[in-house]
mmCIF file of C-alpha atoms in Angstrom:
data_model
loop_
_atom_site.group_PDB
_atom_site.id
_atom_site.type_symbol
_atom_site.label_atom_id
_atom_site.label_comp_id
_atom_site.label_asym_id
_atom_site.label_seq_id
_atom_site.Cartn_x
_atom_site.Cartn_y
_atom_site.Cartn_z
ATOM 1 C CA GLU A 1 -132.316 -35.362 130.271
ATOM 2 C CA ASP A 2 -130.734 -36.176 126.920
ATOM 3 C CA GLN A 3 -130.466 -33.046 124.802
ATOM 4 C CA VAL A 4 -129.225 -32.088 121.347
ATOM 5 C CA THR A 5 -128.639 -28.428 120.448
ATOM 6 C CA GLN A 6 -127.833 -27.193 116.976
ATOM 7 C CA SER A 7 -126.406 -23.803 116.050
ATOM 8 C CA PRO A 8 -126.912 -21.547 114.318
ATOM 9 C CA GLU A 9 -130.639 -21.866 113.677
ATOM 10 C CA ALA A 10 -130.149 -20.368 110.223
ATOM 11 C CA LEU A 11 -127.081 -19.636 108.127
ATOM 12 C CA ARG A 12 -126.819 -17.711 104.899
ATOM 13 C CA LEU A 13 -123.671 -18.159 102.815
ATOM 14 C CA GLN A 14 -122.421 -16.900 99.516
ATOM 15 C CA GLU A 15 -121.547 -19.601 97.018
ATOM 16 C CA GLY A 16 -117.985 -20.741 97.753
ATOM 17 C CA GLU A 17 -117.996 -19.392 101.327
ATOM 18 C CA SER A 18 -117.023 -22.305 103.585
ATOM 19 C CA SER A 19 -118.502 -22.626 107.079
ATOM 20 C CA SER A 20 -119.418 -25.080 109.841
ATOM 21 C CA LEU A 21 -122.615 -26.157 111.551
ATOM 22 C CA ASN A 22 -122.511 -27.194 115.196
ATOM 23 C CA CYS A 23 -124.309 -29.958 117.079
ATOM 24 C CA SER A 24 -123.674 -30.165 120.816
ATOM 25 C CA TYR A 25 -125.123 -32.942 122.917
ATOM 26 C CA THR A 26 -125.678 -33.818 126.544
ATOM 27 C CA VAL A 27 -126.502 -37.491 126.818
ATOM 28 C CA SER A 28 -126.069 -40.316 129.285
ATOM 29 C CA GLY A 29 -124.157 -42.345 126.711
ATOM 30 C CA LEU A 30 -123.504 -42.096 122.993
ATOM 31 C CA ARG A 31 -123.960 -45.009 120.623
ATOM 32 C CA GLY A 32 -123.913 -42.898 117.480
ATOM 33 C CA LEU A 33 -124.358 -39.379 116.142
ATOM 34 C CA PHE A 34 -126.244 -38.938 112.894
ATOM 35 C CA TRP A 35 -126.406 -36.135 110.338
ATOM 36 C CA TYR A 36 -129.316 -35.769 107.942
ATOM 37 C CA ARG A 37 -130.199 -33.352 105.160
ATOM 38 C CA GLN A 38 -133.838 -32.369 104.715
ATOM 39 C CA ASP A 39 -135.214 -30.511 101.712
ATOM 40 C CA PRO A 40 -138.563 -28.708 101.992
ATOM 41 C CA GLY A 41 -141.495 -31.100 101.767
ATOM 42 C CA LYS A 42 -139.298 -34.213 101.867
ATOM 43 C CA GLY A 43 -138.152 -36.720 104.448
ATOM 44 C CA PRO A 44 -134.667 -36.516 105.989
ATOM 45 C CA GLU A 45 -131.877 -37.956 103.846
ATOM 46 C CA PHE A 46 -129.180 -39.866 105.723
ATOM 47 C CA LEU A 47 -125.685 -38.369 105.426
ATOM 48 C CA PHE A 48 -123.333 -39.742 108.103
ATOM 49 C CA THR A 49 -123.079 -41.739 111.285
ATOM 50 C CA LEU A 50 -120.178 -41.077 113.684
ATOM 51 C CA TYR A 51 -119.507 -43.497 116.498
ATOM 52 C CA SER A 52 -116.480 -42.282 118.471
ATOM 53 C CA ALA A 53 -114.594 -39.105 119.287
ATOM 54 C CA GLY A 54 -112.004 -38.252 116.660
ATOM 55 C CA GLU A 55 -113.933 -39.919 113.856
ATOM 56 C CA GLU A 56 -114.390 -38.019 110.592
ATOM 57 C CA LYS A 57 -116.468 -38.786 107.507
ATOM 58 C CA GLU A 58 -116.646 -37.007 104.160
ATOM 59 C CA LYS A 59 -119.086 -36.851 101.305
ATOM 60 C CA GLU A 60 -118.525 -34.423 98.448
ATOM 61 C CA ARG A 61 -118.372 -30.933 100.012
ATOM 62 C CA LEU A 62 -119.410 -32.138 103.465
ATOM 63 C CA LYS A 63 -117.211 -33.367 106.292
ATOM 64 C CA ALA A 64 -118.519 -34.420 109.691
ATOM 65 C CA THR A 65 -116.351 -34.583 112.797
ATOM 66 C CA LEU A 66 -117.053 -35.736 116.347
ATOM 67 C CA THR A 67 -115.675 -34.858 119.779
ATOM 68 C CA LYS A 68 -116.877 -35.997 123.194
ATOM 69 C CA LYS A 69 -119.336 -33.115 123.437
ATOM 70 C CA GLU A 70 -120.115 -31.957 119.936
ATOM 71 C CA SER A 71 -120.066 -32.587 116.229
ATOM 72 C CA PHE A 72 -119.357 -30.253 113.361
ATOM 73 C CA LEU A 73 -120.592 -30.440 109.807
ATOM 74 C CA HIS A 74 -118.094 -28.564 107.667
ATOM 75 C CA ILE A 75 -119.254 -27.333 104.284
ATOM 76 C CA THR A 76 -116.445 -26.496 101.859
ATOM 77 C CA ALA A 77 -117.111 -24.181 98.912
ATOM 78 C CA PRO A 78 -120.895 -24.636 99.106
ATOM 79 C CA LYS A 79 -123.161 -24.422 96.079
ATOM 80 C CA PRO A 80 -126.805 -23.307 95.942
ATOM 81 C CA GLU A 81 -127.894 -26.963 95.759
ATOM 82 C CA ASP A 82 -126.503 -27.452 99.268
ATOM 83 C CA SER A 83 -129.327 -25.268 100.581
ATOM 84 C CA ALA A 84 -131.412 -27.380 102.976
ATOM 85 C CA THR A 85 -132.053 -27.969 106.654
ATOM 86 C CA TYR A 86 -129.348 -30.086 108.297
ATOM 87 C CA LEU A 87 -130.473 -32.207 111.233
ATOM 88 C CA CYS A 88 -128.321 -33.784 113.903
ATOM 89 C CA ALA A 89 -129.484 -36.721 116.030
ATOM 90 C CA VAL A 90 -127.970 -38.938 118.702
ATOM 91 C CA GLN A 91 -128.635 -42.509 119.734
ATOM 92 C CA ILE A 92 -127.973 -43.592 123.291
ATOM 93 C CA SER A 93 -128.023 -47.325 122.693
ATOM 94 C CA GLY A 94 -128.656 -49.693 119.813
ATOM 95 C CA ASN A 95 -132.393 -49.984 120.392
ATOM 96 C CA THR A 96 -133.294 -46.509 121.603
ATOM 97 C CA PRO A 97 -134.897 -43.932 119.310
ATOM 98 C CA LEU A 98 -132.905 -41.078 117.847
ATOM 99 C CA VAL A 99 -133.040 -37.754 119.694
ATOM 100 C CA PHE A 100 -133.080 -34.911 117.172
ATOM 101 C CA GLY A 101 -131.918 -31.336 117.349
ATOM 102 C CA LYS A 102 -134.009 -28.554 115.842
ATOM 103 C CA GLY A 103 -131.816 -28.261 112.758
ATOM 104 C CA THR A 104 -129.845 -25.574 110.961
ATOM 105 C CA ARG A 105 -131.477 -24.009 107.925
ATOM 106 C CA LEU A 106 -128.723 -23.338 105.377
ATOM 107 C CA SER A 107 -129.165 -21.003 102.419
ATOM 108 C CA VAL A 108 -126.412 -20.721 99.810
ATOM 109 C CA ILE A 109 -126.738 -17.735 97.524
ATOM 110 C CA ALA A 110 -125.246 -17.705 94.016
ATOM 111 C CA SER B 1 -129.602 -48.738 102.820
ATOM 112 C CA ALA B 2 -133.392 -49.029 102.905
ATOM 113 C CA VAL B 3 -135.821 -47.366 100.507
ATOM 114 C CA ILE B 4 -139.069 -46.358 102.178
ATOM 115 C CA SER B 5 -142.308 -45.345 100.485
ATOM 116 C CA GLN B 6 -145.408 -43.830 102.065
ATOM 117 C CA LYS B 7 -148.999 -43.490 100.938
ATOM 118 C CA PRO B 8 -150.668 -41.069 100.652
ATOM 119 C CA SER B 9 -148.085 -38.345 100.063
ATOM 120 C CA ARG B 10 -150.587 -35.719 101.181
ATOM 121 C CA ASP B 11 -154.216 -35.415 102.162
ATOM 122 C CA ILE B 12 -156.730 -32.857 103.301
ATOM 123 C CA CYS B 13 -159.186 -34.239 105.833
ATOM 124 C CA GLN B 14 -162.161 -32.983 107.761
ATOM 125 C CA ARG B 15 -162.233 -32.640 111.513
ATOM 126 C CA GLY B 16 -163.426 -35.786 113.277
ATOM 127 C CA THR B 17 -162.416 -38.226 110.549
ATOM 128 C CA SER B 18 -159.503 -40.690 110.511
ATOM 129 C CA LEU B 19 -156.654 -41.269 108.070
ATOM 130 C CA THR B 20 -154.442 -44.337 107.719
ATOM 131 C CA ILE B 21 -150.923 -43.847 106.405
ATOM 132 C CA GLN B 22 -149.076 -46.783 104.898
ATOM 133 C CA CYS B 23 -145.331 -47.351 105.012
ATOM 134 C CA GLN B 24 -143.514 -49.914 102.868
ATOM 135 C CA VAL B 25 -139.804 -50.750 103.104
ATOM 136 C CA ASP B 26 -137.955 -52.433 100.261
ATOM 137 C CA SER B 27 -136.174 -54.867 102.595
ATOM 138 C CA GLN B 28 -136.742 -56.527 105.933
ATOM 139 C CA VAL B 29 -135.885 -54.230 108.839
ATOM 140 C CA THR B 30 -135.624 -54.809 112.547
ATOM 141 C CA MET B 31 -137.212 -51.582 113.724
ATOM 142 C CA MET B 32 -139.775 -49.171 112.311
ATOM 143 C CA PHE B 33 -140.758 -45.816 113.749
ATOM 144 C CA TRP B 34 -143.347 -43.107 113.212
ATOM 145 C CA TYR B 35 -142.459 -39.431 113.637
ATOM 146 C CA ARG B 36 -144.376 -36.180 113.426
ATOM 147 C CA GLN B 37 -142.871 -32.958 112.137
ATOM 148 C CA GLN B 38 -144.876 -29.768 112.613
ATOM 149 C CA PRO B 39 -144.184 -26.773 110.402
ATOM 150 C CA GLY B 40 -140.730 -25.343 111.014
ATOM 151 C CA GLN B 41 -140.035 -27.836 113.780
ATOM 152 C CA SER B 42 -137.803 -30.836 114.211
ATOM 153 C CA LEU B 43 -138.915 -34.449 114.402
ATOM 154 C CA THR B 44 -140.903 -35.836 117.319
ATOM 155 C CA LEU B 45 -141.132 -39.575 117.794
ATOM 156 C CA ILE B 46 -144.685 -40.862 118.069
ATOM 157 C CA ALA B 47 -144.017 -44.567 118.560
ATOM 158 C CA THR B 48 -141.912 -47.574 117.721
ATOM 159 C CA ALA B 49 -143.825 -50.108 115.627
ATOM 160 C CA ASN B 50 -143.090 -53.593 116.898
ATOM 161 C CA GLN B 51 -143.592 -56.592 114.654
ATOM 162 C CA GLY B 52 -146.112 -58.980 116.137
ATOM 163 C CA SER B 53 -146.850 -56.933 119.249
ATOM 164 C CA GLU B 54 -148.261 -53.603 120.355
ATOM 165 C CA ALA B 55 -146.417 -50.425 119.442
ATOM 166 C CA THR B 56 -144.398 -48.575 122.071
ATOM 167 C CA TYR B 57 -145.667 -44.999 122.421
ATOM 168 C CA GLU B 58 -143.743 -41.935 123.534
ATOM 169 C CA SER B 59 -144.986 -39.618 126.221
ATOM 170 C CA GLY B 60 -147.900 -37.545 124.965
ATOM 171 C CA PHE B 61 -149.030 -40.049 122.334
ATOM 172 C CA VAL B 62 -151.670 -42.728 122.952
ATOM 173 C CA ILE B 63 -152.851 -45.795 121.094
ATOM 174 C CA ASP B 64 -156.467 -44.639 120.836
ATOM 175 C CA LYS B 65 -155.382 -41.549 118.918
ATOM 176 C CA PHE B 66 -152.546 -43.091 116.885
ATOM 177 C CA PRO B 67 -153.155 -46.829 116.431
ATOM 178 C CA ILE B 68 -150.251 -48.550 114.685
ATOM 179 C CA SER B 69 -149.967 -51.904 112.985
ATOM 180 C CA ARG B 70 -146.911 -53.806 111.857
ATOM 181 C CA PRO B 71 -147.966 -57.146 110.395
ATOM 182 C CA ASN B 72 -144.530 -58.052 108.991
ATOM 183 C CA LEU B 73 -140.912 -56.907 108.708
ATOM 184 C CA THR B 74 -141.474 -54.564 105.746
ATOM 185 C CA PHE B 75 -144.828 -52.857 106.350
ATOM 186 C CA SER B 76 -146.511 -50.633 108.929
ATOM 187 C CA THR B 77 -149.522 -48.347 109.159
ATOM 188 C CA LEU B 78 -150.268 -45.317 111.318
ATOM 189 C CA THR B 79 -153.832 -44.123 111.789
ATOM 190 C CA VAL B 80 -154.564 -40.605 112.937
ATOM 191 C CA SER B 81 -157.983 -40.849 114.586
ATOM 192 C CA ASN B 82 -160.669 -38.306 115.289
ATOM 193 C CA MET B 83 -158.581 -35.592 113.714
ATOM 194 C CA SER B 84 -158.467 -31.958 114.731
ATOM 195 C CA PRO B 85 -156.616 -29.044 113.099
ATOM 196 C CA GLU B 86 -153.819 -29.547 115.652
ATOM 197 C CA ASP B 87 -153.019 -32.848 113.923
ATOM 198 C CA SER B 88 -152.008 -30.999 110.762
ATOM 199 C CA SER B 89 -148.410 -32.016 110.296
ATOM 200 C CA ILE B 90 -145.996 -34.124 108.283
ATOM 201 C CA TYR B 91 -145.954 -37.760 109.364
ATOM 202 C CA LEU B 92 -142.750 -39.656 108.664
ATOM 203 C CA CYS B 93 -142.070 -43.371 108.643
ATOM 204 C CA SER B 94 -138.552 -44.511 109.495
ATOM 205 C CA ALA B 95 -136.731 -47.817 109.561
ATOM 206 C CA LYS B 96 -133.519 -49.206 110.880
ATOM 207 C CA SER B 97 -131.802 -52.281 109.590
ATOM 208 C CA GLY B 98 -130.000 -54.501 112.054
ATOM 209 C CA GLN B 99 -127.455 -55.518 109.462
ATOM 210 C CA GLY B 100 -124.205 -53.617 110.045
ATOM 211 C CA GLY B 101 -124.262 -50.108 111.494
ATOM 212 C CA TYR B 102 -127.179 -48.293 112.983
ATOM 213 C CA GLU B 103 -128.257 -46.135 110.075
ATOM 214 C CA GLN B 104 -131.878 -45.066 110.230
ATOM 215 C CA TYR B 105 -133.698 -44.108 107.044
ATOM 216 C CA PHE B 106 -136.814 -42.053 106.445
ATOM 217 C CA GLY B 107 -139.684 -42.103 104.026
ATOM 218 C CA PRO B 108 -140.772 -39.027 102.048
ATOM 219 C CA GLY B 109 -143.483 -38.143 104.531
ATOM 220 C CA THR B 110 -147.249 -37.655 104.431
ATOM 221 C CA ARG B 111 -148.421 -34.054 104.614
ATOM 222 C CA LEU B 112 -151.733 -33.948 106.467
ATOM 223 C CA THR B 113 -153.986 -30.921 106.629
ATOM 224 C CA VAL B 114 -157.074 -31.051 108.834
ATOM 225 C CA THR B 115 -159.799 -28.494 108.179
#
């Protein structure tokens, strides 16, 4: 069964304290791995898609990396506005639905 | 990217009634999806809305309870029928464009409370 596991469930950081979120997956094949940010009461906001092991993408303080078994979302010098739930999802083929993890709830304290 | 809007943004409904949620995309998309997100939980796919044919439902979701329409490439509706308090949730519309990449975008969600 295709499975996506995110850790930790919750993470509390001081402003400026860099850290990483993990997304590990067990799937029959990987077409793409997606990262989303979700603020309370809002829909998920697309951040990155990674397609192959070794690929990296960056956006402001966020950098996503991908290996054959997991992805990391690195947050460098976070600010309170980075507080949100970060969701990871995988797609097995071009027309199959995304399989989501349960998310990591990030709190950044000033 | 695709910009997705949903109506209503929230509603409070009585048990036994039905609510139809509308989803509008600002461009033509190949695939549209409906998800449910219960409080503190991740997203669960309800169905894939197919243009011009019946929706494809995931295990545990049936057409009689969640009828879906998709009359064209930019619009879809989800109806939650004969509601019970267990249907209280956020319902999210999502769309994927076939043009370059496989990015999938989400609407802002409809927060439904059933009393």
